[in-house]
Amino acid sequence: MLRRAILAFGLLLSGAAAAQQAATPGPTLSAVRARGALSCGISTGDPAWSQPDSRGIWQGMDADLCRAVAAAVLGSPDKLVWQHLTGQNRFPALASGQVEVLTRTTTWTFLRDAQLGLNFTAPNFYDGQGFLVRADAGIASAKQLDGAAICFVSASTHELNLTDWSRTQGIRFTPVIFADKDEARRAYEAGRCDSYTGDASQLAAIRAAFPDPKAHVLLPDRISKEPYAPSVRQGDDQWFDIVRYVMFGLVEAEELGITRANAERMLAESQSPAVQRLLGRTGELGPAIGLDKGWMLNAIRAVGNYGEIYDRHLGKDSPVQLPRGLNDLWTRGGLMVAPPMR
């Protein structure tokens, strides 16, 4: 009995030591704190995802996720260095240390995960590749694009998806390839291609930004699955957990009814143990990953919960008006779910 008690005590001590070690700032967290700013990789301009507004302030789903991480880690969403990356240089920028997190509408794929020295953290959007066409072309289905010139962006998943789909369907097309989305959009607008293919959410945002959105149609076809997820370099598990659980925390906040406007009141008044843990009044969630107790409170105060971010840039409060669909909470039939935050 004594031996068993000594063994149990030893395991308790080793567990406490492991927890203490986990709370020690790792190399990425230390570097971000030393700089006093988070270096975040976003696009060179992508409606609804990362694009400057009329004041020159970058807005969008990806931009707000960067702000949430900065607020959780540094206490302020403004402590950011924006790195505007193309499809070609986004992965080298992450591998080289130019950015600590890449949020640039990047699809999580097997080979990217296995070969590029990065880790995808948590899905922040579920999408699929679609097609944008002119309304006066009379096209109702992607199968009518046989022989068409199709614009798309290089160094993306779109080319392989399009090639696979066209072979399966017995469809021929002429590729018109560009280095970034803005070039591809301008070429489509200028009539250099019959269709612009890309992830449906991005095409919907591009369509909404056109002078006459009704002159363009987003076809109902989806030819791929495109789960987006922010990514980090391999080799720093603590930083991986920080970025992953900021994303999960935003989803958990929506499920718990915590918003940008009521977070302070919920902290003071809510009797829910889950709310109190997430906002840091009880428990040790933040310290367990090297952050302070108010990490998620800071993130939510900065950008709101996941649903608020979605509605602001893609949903009911945006010009895009894209239904939540798969990106709704699991309690409403979507795929957005956070592991238990305890």
CSV table of C-alpha atoms in Angstrom, one decimal:
chain,number,residue,atom,x,y,z
A,1,MET,CA,0.0,0.0,0.0
A,2,LEU,CA,2.8,2.4,0.9
A,3,ARG,CA,4.7,1.6,-2.3
A,4,ARG,CA,1.5,2.3,-4.3
A,5,ALA,CA,1.0,5.6,-2.5
A,6,ILE,CA,4.6,6.7,-3.2
A,7,LEU,CA,4.2,5.7,-6.9
A,8,ALA,CA,1.0,7.7,-7.2
A,9,PHE,CA,2.7,10.7,-5.5
A,10,GLY,CA,5.6,10.4,-8.0
A,11,LEU,CA,3.2,10.4,-10.9
A,12,LEU,CA,1.4,13.5,-9.5
A,13,LEU,CA,4.7,15.3,-9.2
A,14,SER,CA,5.8,14.3,-12.8
A,15,GLY,CA,2.4,15.5,-14.1
A,16,ALA,CA,2.9,18.9,-12.3
A,17,ALA,CA,6.4,19.2,-13.7
A,18,ALA,CA,5.1,18.5,-17.2
A,19,ALA,CA,2.4,21.1,-16.8
A,20,GLN,CA,5.0,23.6,-15.6
A,21,GLN,CA,7.2,22.8,-18.6
A,22,ALA,CA,4.2,23.2,-21.0
A,23,ALA,CA,3.5,26.7,-19.6
A,24,THR,CA,7.1,27.9,-20.3
A,25,PRO,CA,7.2,30.1,-23.5
A,26,GLY,CA,8.4,28.1,-26.4
A,27,PRO,CA,10.6,29.5,-29.3
A,28,THR,CA,7.8,31.0,-31.4
A,29,LEU,CA,5.9,32.5,-28.5
A,30,SER,CA,9.1,34.0,-27.1
A,31,ALA,CA,10.0,35.5,-30.5
A,32,VAL,CA,6.6,37.1,-30.9
A,33,ARG,CA,6.7,38.6,-27.5
A,34,ALA,CA,10.3,39.8,-28.0
A,35,ARG,CA,9.2,41.6,-31.2
A,36,GLY,CA,6.0,42.8,-29.6
A,37,ALA,CA,4.0,41.9,-32.8
A,38,LEU,CA,2.7,38.9,-34.6
A,39,SER,CA,3.8,38.4,-38.2
A,40,CYS,CA,0.8,37.1,-40.0
A,41,GLY,CA,0.5,35.9,-43.6
A,42,ILE,CA,-2.6,37.0,-45.6
A,43,SER,CA,-3.3,37.6,-49.3
A,44,THR,CA,-2.4,40.5,-51.5
A,45,GLY,CA,-6.1,41.3,-51.7
A,46,ASP,CA,-9.1,39.0,-51.5
A,47,PRO,CA,-12.6,40.3,-50.9
A,48,ALA,CA,-14.2,39.1,-47.6
A,49,TRP,CA,-10.9,37.4,-46.6
A,50,SER,CA,-8.2,40.0,-46.5
A,51,GLN,CA,-8.5,43.3,-48.3
A,52,PRO,CA,-8.0,47.0,-47.2
A,53,ASP,CA,-11.2,49.0,-46.6
A,54,SER,CA,-11.6,52.7,-47.5
A,55,ARG,CA,-9.4,53.7,-44.6
A,56,GLY,CA,-6.6,51.3,-45.6
A,57,ILE,CA,-7.4,48.9,-42.7
A,58,TRP,CA,-7.2,45.2,-43.7
A,59,GLN,CA,-10.5,43.5,-43.2
A,60,GLY,CA,-11.8,39.9,-43.7
A,61,MET,CA,-12.1,36.4,-42.2
A,62,ASP,CA,-8.3,35.8,-42.5
A,63,ALA,CA,-7.4,39.3,-41.2
A,64,ASP,CA,-9.7,38.9,-38.1
A,65,LEU,CA,-8.2,35.5,-37.3
A,66,CYS,CA,-4.8,37.1,-37.2
A,67,ARG,CA,-6.2,39.8,-34.9
A,68,ALA,CA,-7.7,37.1,-32.6
A,69,VAL,CA,-4.3,35.4,-32.3
A,70,ALA,CA,-2.5,38.7,-31.7
A,71,ALA,CA,-5.0,39.7,-29.0
A,72,ALA,CA,-4.7,36.3,-27.3
A,73,VAL,CA,-0.9,36.3,-27.3
A,74,LEU,CA,-0.1,40.0,-26.9
A,75,GLY,CA,-3.3,41.5,-25.5
A,76,SER,CA,-4.0,43.7,-28.5
A,77,PRO,CA,-5.3,43.0,-32.0
A,78,ASP,CA,-3.2,45.9,-33.3
A,79,LYS,CA,0.1,44.3,-32.6
A,80,LEU,CA,0.5,42.8,-36.0
A,81,VAL,CA,2.8,42.9,-39.0
A,82,TRP,CA,0.8,42.1,-42.1
A,83,GLN,CA,2.7,40.0,-44.7
A,84,HIS,CA,0.9,40.0,-48.0
A,85,LEU,CA,1.7,36.7,-49.8
A,86,THR,CA,0.9,35.2,-53.1
A,87,GLY,CA,0.1,31.5,-53.7
A,88,GLN,CA,3.7,30.9,-54.8
A,89,ASN,CA,5.5,32.5,-51.8
A,90,ARG,CA,3.1,31.7,-48.9
A,91,PHE,CA,4.6,28.4,-47.9
A,92,PRO,CA,8.3,29.5,-48.2
A,93,ALA,CA,7.4,32.6,-46.1
A,94,LEU,CA,6.1,30.3,-43.3
A,95,ALA,CA,9.0,27.8,-43.6
A,96,SER,CA,11.6,30.6,-43.4
A,97,GLY,CA,10.1,32.3,-40.4
A,98,GLN,CA,8.9,35.4,-42.2
A,99,VAL,CA,5.5,34.7,-40.6
A,100,GLU,CA,4.4,32.8,-37.5
A,101,VAL,CA,1.0,31.9,-38.8
A,102,LEU,CA,-0.4,31.6,-42.3
A,103,THR,CA,-4.2,32.3,-42.6
A,104,ARG,CA,-4.3,33.0,-46.3
A,105,THR,CA,-7.3,31.0,-47.6
A,106,THR,CA,-5.2,27.9,-47.7
A,107,THR,CA,-6.7,24.4,-48.2
A,108,TRP,CA,-5.6,21.6,-45.9
A,109,THR,CA,-4.3,18.8,-48.1
A,110,PHE,CA,-2.4,15.6,-47.4
A,111,LEU,CA,0.8,16.5,-49.3
A,112,ARG,CA,1.0,20.0,-48.0
A,113,ASP,CA,0.7,18.7,-44.5
A,114,ALA,CA,3.2,15.9,-45.1
A,115,GLN,CA,5.9,17.6,-47.2
A,116,LEU,CA,6.0,21.3,-46.6
A,117,GLY,CA,7.2,21.4,-42.9
A,118,LEU,CA,4.0,22.9,-41.7
A,119,ASN,CA,1.0,21.8,-39.5
A,120,PHE,CA,-2.6,22.8,-40.2
A,121,THR,CA,-4.2,23.8,-36.9
A,122,ALA,CA,-8.1,23.8,-37.0
A,123,PRO,CA,-10.5,24.3,-40.0
A,124,ASN,CA,-11.8,27.8,-40.0
A,125,PHE,CA,-13.9,27.4,-43.2
A,126,TYR,CA,-15.3,24.5,-45.4
A,127,ASP,CA,-15.5,25.4,-49.0
A,128,GLY,CA,-15.5,23.8,-52.5
A,129,GLN,CA,-14.3,24.8,-55.9
A,130,GLY,CA,-16.9,26.4,-58.2
A,131,PHE,CA,-17.3,28.5,-61.4
A,132,LEU,CA,-18.3,32.1,-62.0
A,133,VAL,CA,-19.8,32.9,-65.4
A,134,ARG,CA,-21.5,35.8,-67.1
A,135,ALA,CA,-25.3,35.7,-66.8
A,136,ASP,CA,-25.8,36.5,-70.5
A,137,ALA,CA,-23.8,33.4,-71.5
A,138,GLY,CA,-26.8,31.2,-70.7
A,139,ILE,CA,-24.7,28.7,-68.8
A,140,ALA,CA,-26.6,26.8,-66.0
A,141,SER,CA,-24.1,24.0,-65.3
A,142,ALA,CA,-20.3,23.5,-65.3
A,143,LYS,CA,-20.8,20.7,-67.8
A,144,GLN,CA,-21.6,23.4,-70.4
A,145,LEU,CA,-18.1,24.7,-70.2
A,146,ASP,CA,-16.7,22.2,-72.7
A,147,GLY,CA,-14.2,24.1,-74.9
A,148,ALA,CA,-14.2,27.2,-72.6
A,149,ALA,CA,-11.3,29.4,-71.6
A,150,ILE,CA,-11.1,29.2,-67.8
A,151,CYS,CA,-9.2,31.6,-65.5
A,152,PHE,CA,-7.6,30.4,-62.3
A,153,VAL,CA,-4.7,31.1,-60.0
A,154,SER,CA,-1.4,29.1,-60.1
A,155,ALA,CA,0.1,27.3,-57.1
A,156,SER,CA,-3.4,26.5,-55.8
A,157,THR,CA,-5.5,23.3,-55.6
A,158,HIS,CA,-7.7,24.6,-58.4
A,159,GLU,CA,-5.6,23.4,-61.4
A,160,LEU,CA,-5.4,19.8,-60.3
A,161,ASN,CA,-9.1,19.8,-59.2
A,162,LEU,CA,-10.1,21.2,-62.6
A,163,THR,CA,-7.9,18.8,-64.5
A,164,ASP,CA,-9.3,15.8,-62.6
A,165,TRP,CA,-12.9,16.9,-63.0
A,166,SER,CA,-12.5,17.7,-66.7
A,167,ARG,CA,-11.0,14.3,-67.4
A,168,THR,CA,-13.8,12.6,-65.5
A,169,GLN,CA,-16.5,14.6,-67.3
A,170,GLY,CA,-14.8,14.3,-70.7
A,171,ILE,CA,-14.6,18.1,-71.0
A,172,ARG,CA,-11.9,20.1,-72.7
A,173,PHE,CA,-10.9,23.6,-71.5
A,174,THR,CA,-8.2,26.2,-72.2
A,175,PRO,CA,-6.4,27.2,-69.0
A,176,VAL,CA,-5.7,31.0,-68.5
A,177,ILE,CA,-3.4,31.1,-65.5
A,178,PHE,CA,-2.4,34.0,-63.2
A,179,ALA,CA,-0.1,34.5,-60.3
A,180,ASP,CA,-2.7,36.0,-58.0
A,181,LYS,CA,-6.5,36.4,-57.6
A,182,ASP,CA,-6.6,40.1,-58.4
A,183,GLU,CA,-5.0,39.4,-61.8
A,184,ALA,CA,-7.4,36.6,-62.5
A,185,ARG,CA,-10.4,38.7,-61.5
A,186,ARG,CA,-9.4,41.5,-63.8
A,187,ALA,CA,-8.8,39.1,-66.7
A,188,TYR,CA,-12.3,37.6,-66.2
A,189,GLU,CA,-13.8,41.1,-66.0
A,190,ALA,CA,-12.0,42.0,-69.3
A,191,GLY,CA,-13.5,39.0,-71.0
A,192,ARG,CA,-10.2,37.1,-71.4
A,193,CYS,CA,-11.9,33.9,-70.2
A,194,ASP,CA,-15.4,32.5,-70.2
A,195,SER,CA,-15.3,31.4,-66.6
A,196,TYR,CA,-13.3,32.1,-63.4
A,197,THR,CA,-12.9,29.1,-61.2
A,198,GLY,CA,-11.9,29.1,-57.6
A,199,ASP,CA,-13.3,28.4,-54.1
A,200,ALA,CA,-17.0,29.2,-54.1
A,201,SER,CA,-16.8,31.6,-51.1
A,202,GLN,CA,-14.2,33.7,-52.8
A,203,LEU,CA,-16.1,33.7,-56.1
A,204,ALA,CA,-19.2,34.9,-54.2
A,205,ALA,CA,-17.2,37.7,-52.6
A,206,ILE,CA,-15.7,38.7,-55.9
A,207,ARG,CA,-19.2,38.7,-57.5
A,208,ALA,CA,-20.6,40.9,-54.7
A,209,ALA,CA,-17.8,43.4,-55.3
A,210,PHE,CA,-18.6,43.8,-59.1
A,211,PRO,CA,-20.4,47.0,-60.2
A,212,ASP,CA,-23.3,44.8,-61.4
A,213,PRO,CA,-23.3,41.5,-59.4
A,214,LYS,CA,-26.4,40.3,-61.3
A,215,ALA,CA,-24.5,40.2,-64.5
A,216,HIS,CA,-22.6,37.2,-63.1
A,217,VAL,CA,-23.7,33.8,-61.9
A,218,LEU,CA,-22.0,31.5,-59.4
A,219,LEU,CA,-22.9,28.0,-60.8
A,220,PRO,CA,-24.2,25.4,-58.3
A,221,ASP,CA,-21.5,22.8,-59.2
A,222,ARG,CA,-18.8,22.1,-56.6
A,223,ILE,CA,-16.0,19.9,-57.9
A,224,SER,CA,-13.8,19.6,-54.8
A,225,LYS,CA,-13.7,19.9,-51.0
A,226,GLU,CA,-11.6,22.8,-49.7
A,227,PRO,CA,-11.2,22.9,-45.9
A,228,TYR,CA,-9.3,26.0,-45.0
A,229,ALA,CA,-7.1,26.0,-41.9
A,230,PRO,CA,-4.4,28.4,-40.5
A,231,SER,CA,-1.0,26.8,-40.5
A,232,VAL,CA,2.2,27.0,-38.5
A,233,ARG,CA,5.7,25.6,-38.8
A,234,GLN,CA,6.3,22.1,-37.5
A,235,GLY,CA,8.5,21.7,-34.4
A,236,ASP,CA,6.7,24.0,-31.9
A,237,ASP,CA,3.8,22.2,-30.3
A,238,GLN,CA,3.0,25.0,-28.0
A,239,TRP,CA,2.5,27.5,-30.8
A,240,PHE,CA,0.5,25.0,-32.7
A,241,ASP,CA,-1.8,24.6,-29.7
A,242,ILE,CA,-2.1,28.4,-29.3
A,243,VAL,CA,-3.3,29.0,-32.9
A,244,ARG,CA,-5.5,25.9,-32.9
A,245,TYR,CA,-7.2,26.8,-29.6
A,246,VAL,CA,-7.8,30.4,-30.5
A,247,MET,CA,-9.8,29.2,-33.4
A,248,PHE,CA,-11.6,26.6,-31.4
A,249,GLY,CA,-12.2,29.2,-28.7
A,250,LEU,CA,-14.0,31.5,-31.1
A,251,VAL,CA,-16.3,28.6,-32.1
A,252,GLU,CA,-16.8,27.7,-28.4
A,253,ALA,CA,-17.7,31.3,-27.7
A,254,GLU,CA,-20.4,31.3,-30.3
A,255,GLU,CA,-21.9,28.1,-28.9
A,256,LEU,CA,-21.9,29.6,-25.4
A,257,GLY,CA,-23.5,32.9,-26.6
A,258,ILE,CA,-20.4,35.0,-25.8
A,259,THR,CA,-20.2,38.0,-28.1
A,260,ARG,CA,-17.9,41.0,-28.6
A,261,ALA,CA,-20.6,43.1,-26.9
A,262,ASN,CA,-21.4,40.9,-23.9
A,263,ALA,CA,-18.1,39.3,-23.1
A,264,GLU,CA,-17.3,41.5,-20.1
A,265,ARG,CA,-20.8,41.1,-18.7
A,266,MET,CA,-20.6,37.3,-19.2
A,267,LEU,CA,-17.3,37.3,-17.4
A,268,ALA,CA,-18.8,39.1,-14.4
A,269,GLU,CA,-22.3,37.6,-14.3
A,270,SER,CA,-22.5,34.2,-16.0
A,271,GLN,CA,-22.9,31.2,-13.7
A,272,SER,CA,-21.9,28.8,-16.5
A,273,PRO,CA,-18.7,26.9,-15.6
A,274,ALA,CA,-17.9,26.6,-19.4
A,275,VAL,CA,-18.2,30.4,-19.8
A,276,GLN,CA,-16.1,31.1,-16.8
A,277,ARG,CA,-13.3,28.7,-17.9
A,278,LEU,CA,-13.2,30.1,-21.5
A,279,LEU,CA,-13.1,33.7,-20.3
A,280,GLY,CA,-10.4,32.9,-17.6
A,281,ARG,CA,-12.3,33.6,-14.4
A,282,THR,CA,-11.7,30.0,-13.4
A,283,GLY,CA,-9.4,27.3,-14.5
A,284,GLU,CA,-5.9,27.4,-16.2
A,285,LEU,CA,-6.6,27.2,-19.9
A,286,GLY,CA,-4.4,30.1,-20.9
A,287,PRO,CA,-1.5,29.3,-18.6
A,288,ALA,CA,-1.5,25.7,-19.8
A,289,ILE,CA,-0.3,27.0,-23.2
A,290,GLY,CA,1.9,29.8,-21.9
A,291,LEU,CA,-0.7,32.6,-22.1
A,292,ASP,CA,-2.5,34.6,-19.4
A,293,LYS,CA,-6.0,33.7,-18.2
A,294,GLY,CA,-7.6,36.4,-20.2
A,295,TRP,CA,-6.4,35.1,-23.6
A,296,MET,CA,-9.8,34.3,-25.1
A,297,LEU,CA,-11.5,37.3,-23.4
A,298,ASN,CA,-9.0,39.5,-25.3
A,299,ALA,CA,-9.6,37.6,-28.6
A,300,ILE,CA,-13.4,37.8,-28.3
A,301,ARG,CA,-13.3,41.5,-27.4
A,302,ALA,CA,-11.1,42.1,-30.4
A,303,VAL,CA,-13.1,40.3,-33.1
A,304,GLY,CA,-16.2,38.6,-31.6
A,305,ASN,CA,-17.0,35.0,-31.8
A,306,TYR,CA,-16.8,32.8,-35.0
A,307,GLY,CA,-20.4,33.6,-36.0
A,308,GLU,CA,-19.8,37.3,-35.7
A,309,ILE,CA,-16.7,37.1,-37.9
A,310,TYR,CA,-18.6,35.1,-40.5
A,311,ASP,CA,-21.6,37.4,-40.6
A,312,ARG,CA,-19.4,40.5,-40.8
A,313,HIS,CA,-17.4,39.3,-43.8
A,314,LEU,CA,-19.4,36.6,-45.6
A,315,GLY,CA,-22.9,36.3,-44.0
A,316,LYS,CA,-25.9,38.4,-43.3
A,317,ASP,CA,-24.1,41.6,-42.4
A,318,SER,CA,-22.0,41.5,-45.6
A,319,PRO,CA,-22.6,42.2,-49.3
A,320,VAL,CA,-21.8,38.5,-50.0
A,321,GLN,CA,-24.8,37.1,-48.1
A,322,LEU,CA,-23.4,33.6,-48.1
A,323,PRO,CA,-25.4,31.1,-46.0
A,324,ARG,CA,-23.5,29.4,-43.2
A,325,GLY,CA,-24.1,25.9,-44.5
A,326,LEU,CA,-21.3,23.6,-43.4
A,327,ASN,CA,-19.7,26.5,-41.5
A,328,ASP,CA,-22.6,26.6,-39.0
A,329,LEU,CA,-22.3,25.2,-35.5
A,330,TRP,CA,-22.6,21.5,-35.1
A,331,THR,CA,-25.7,22.2,-33.0
A,332,ARG,CA,-27.4,23.6,-36.1
A,333,GLY,CA,-26.2,20.9,-38.6
A,334,GLY,CA,-22.8,22.4,-39.5
A,335,LEU,CA,-19.3,21.2,-39.0
A,336,MET,CA,-18.0,23.8,-36.6
A,337,VAL,CA,-17.3,22.2,-33.3
A,338,ALA,CA,-14.7,22.8,-30.6
A,339,PRO,CA,-13.3,20.1,-28.4
A,340,PRO,CA,-14.3,20.4,-24.7
A,341,MET,CA,-12.5,23.5,-23.4
A,342,ARG,CA,-11.5,22.0,-20.0
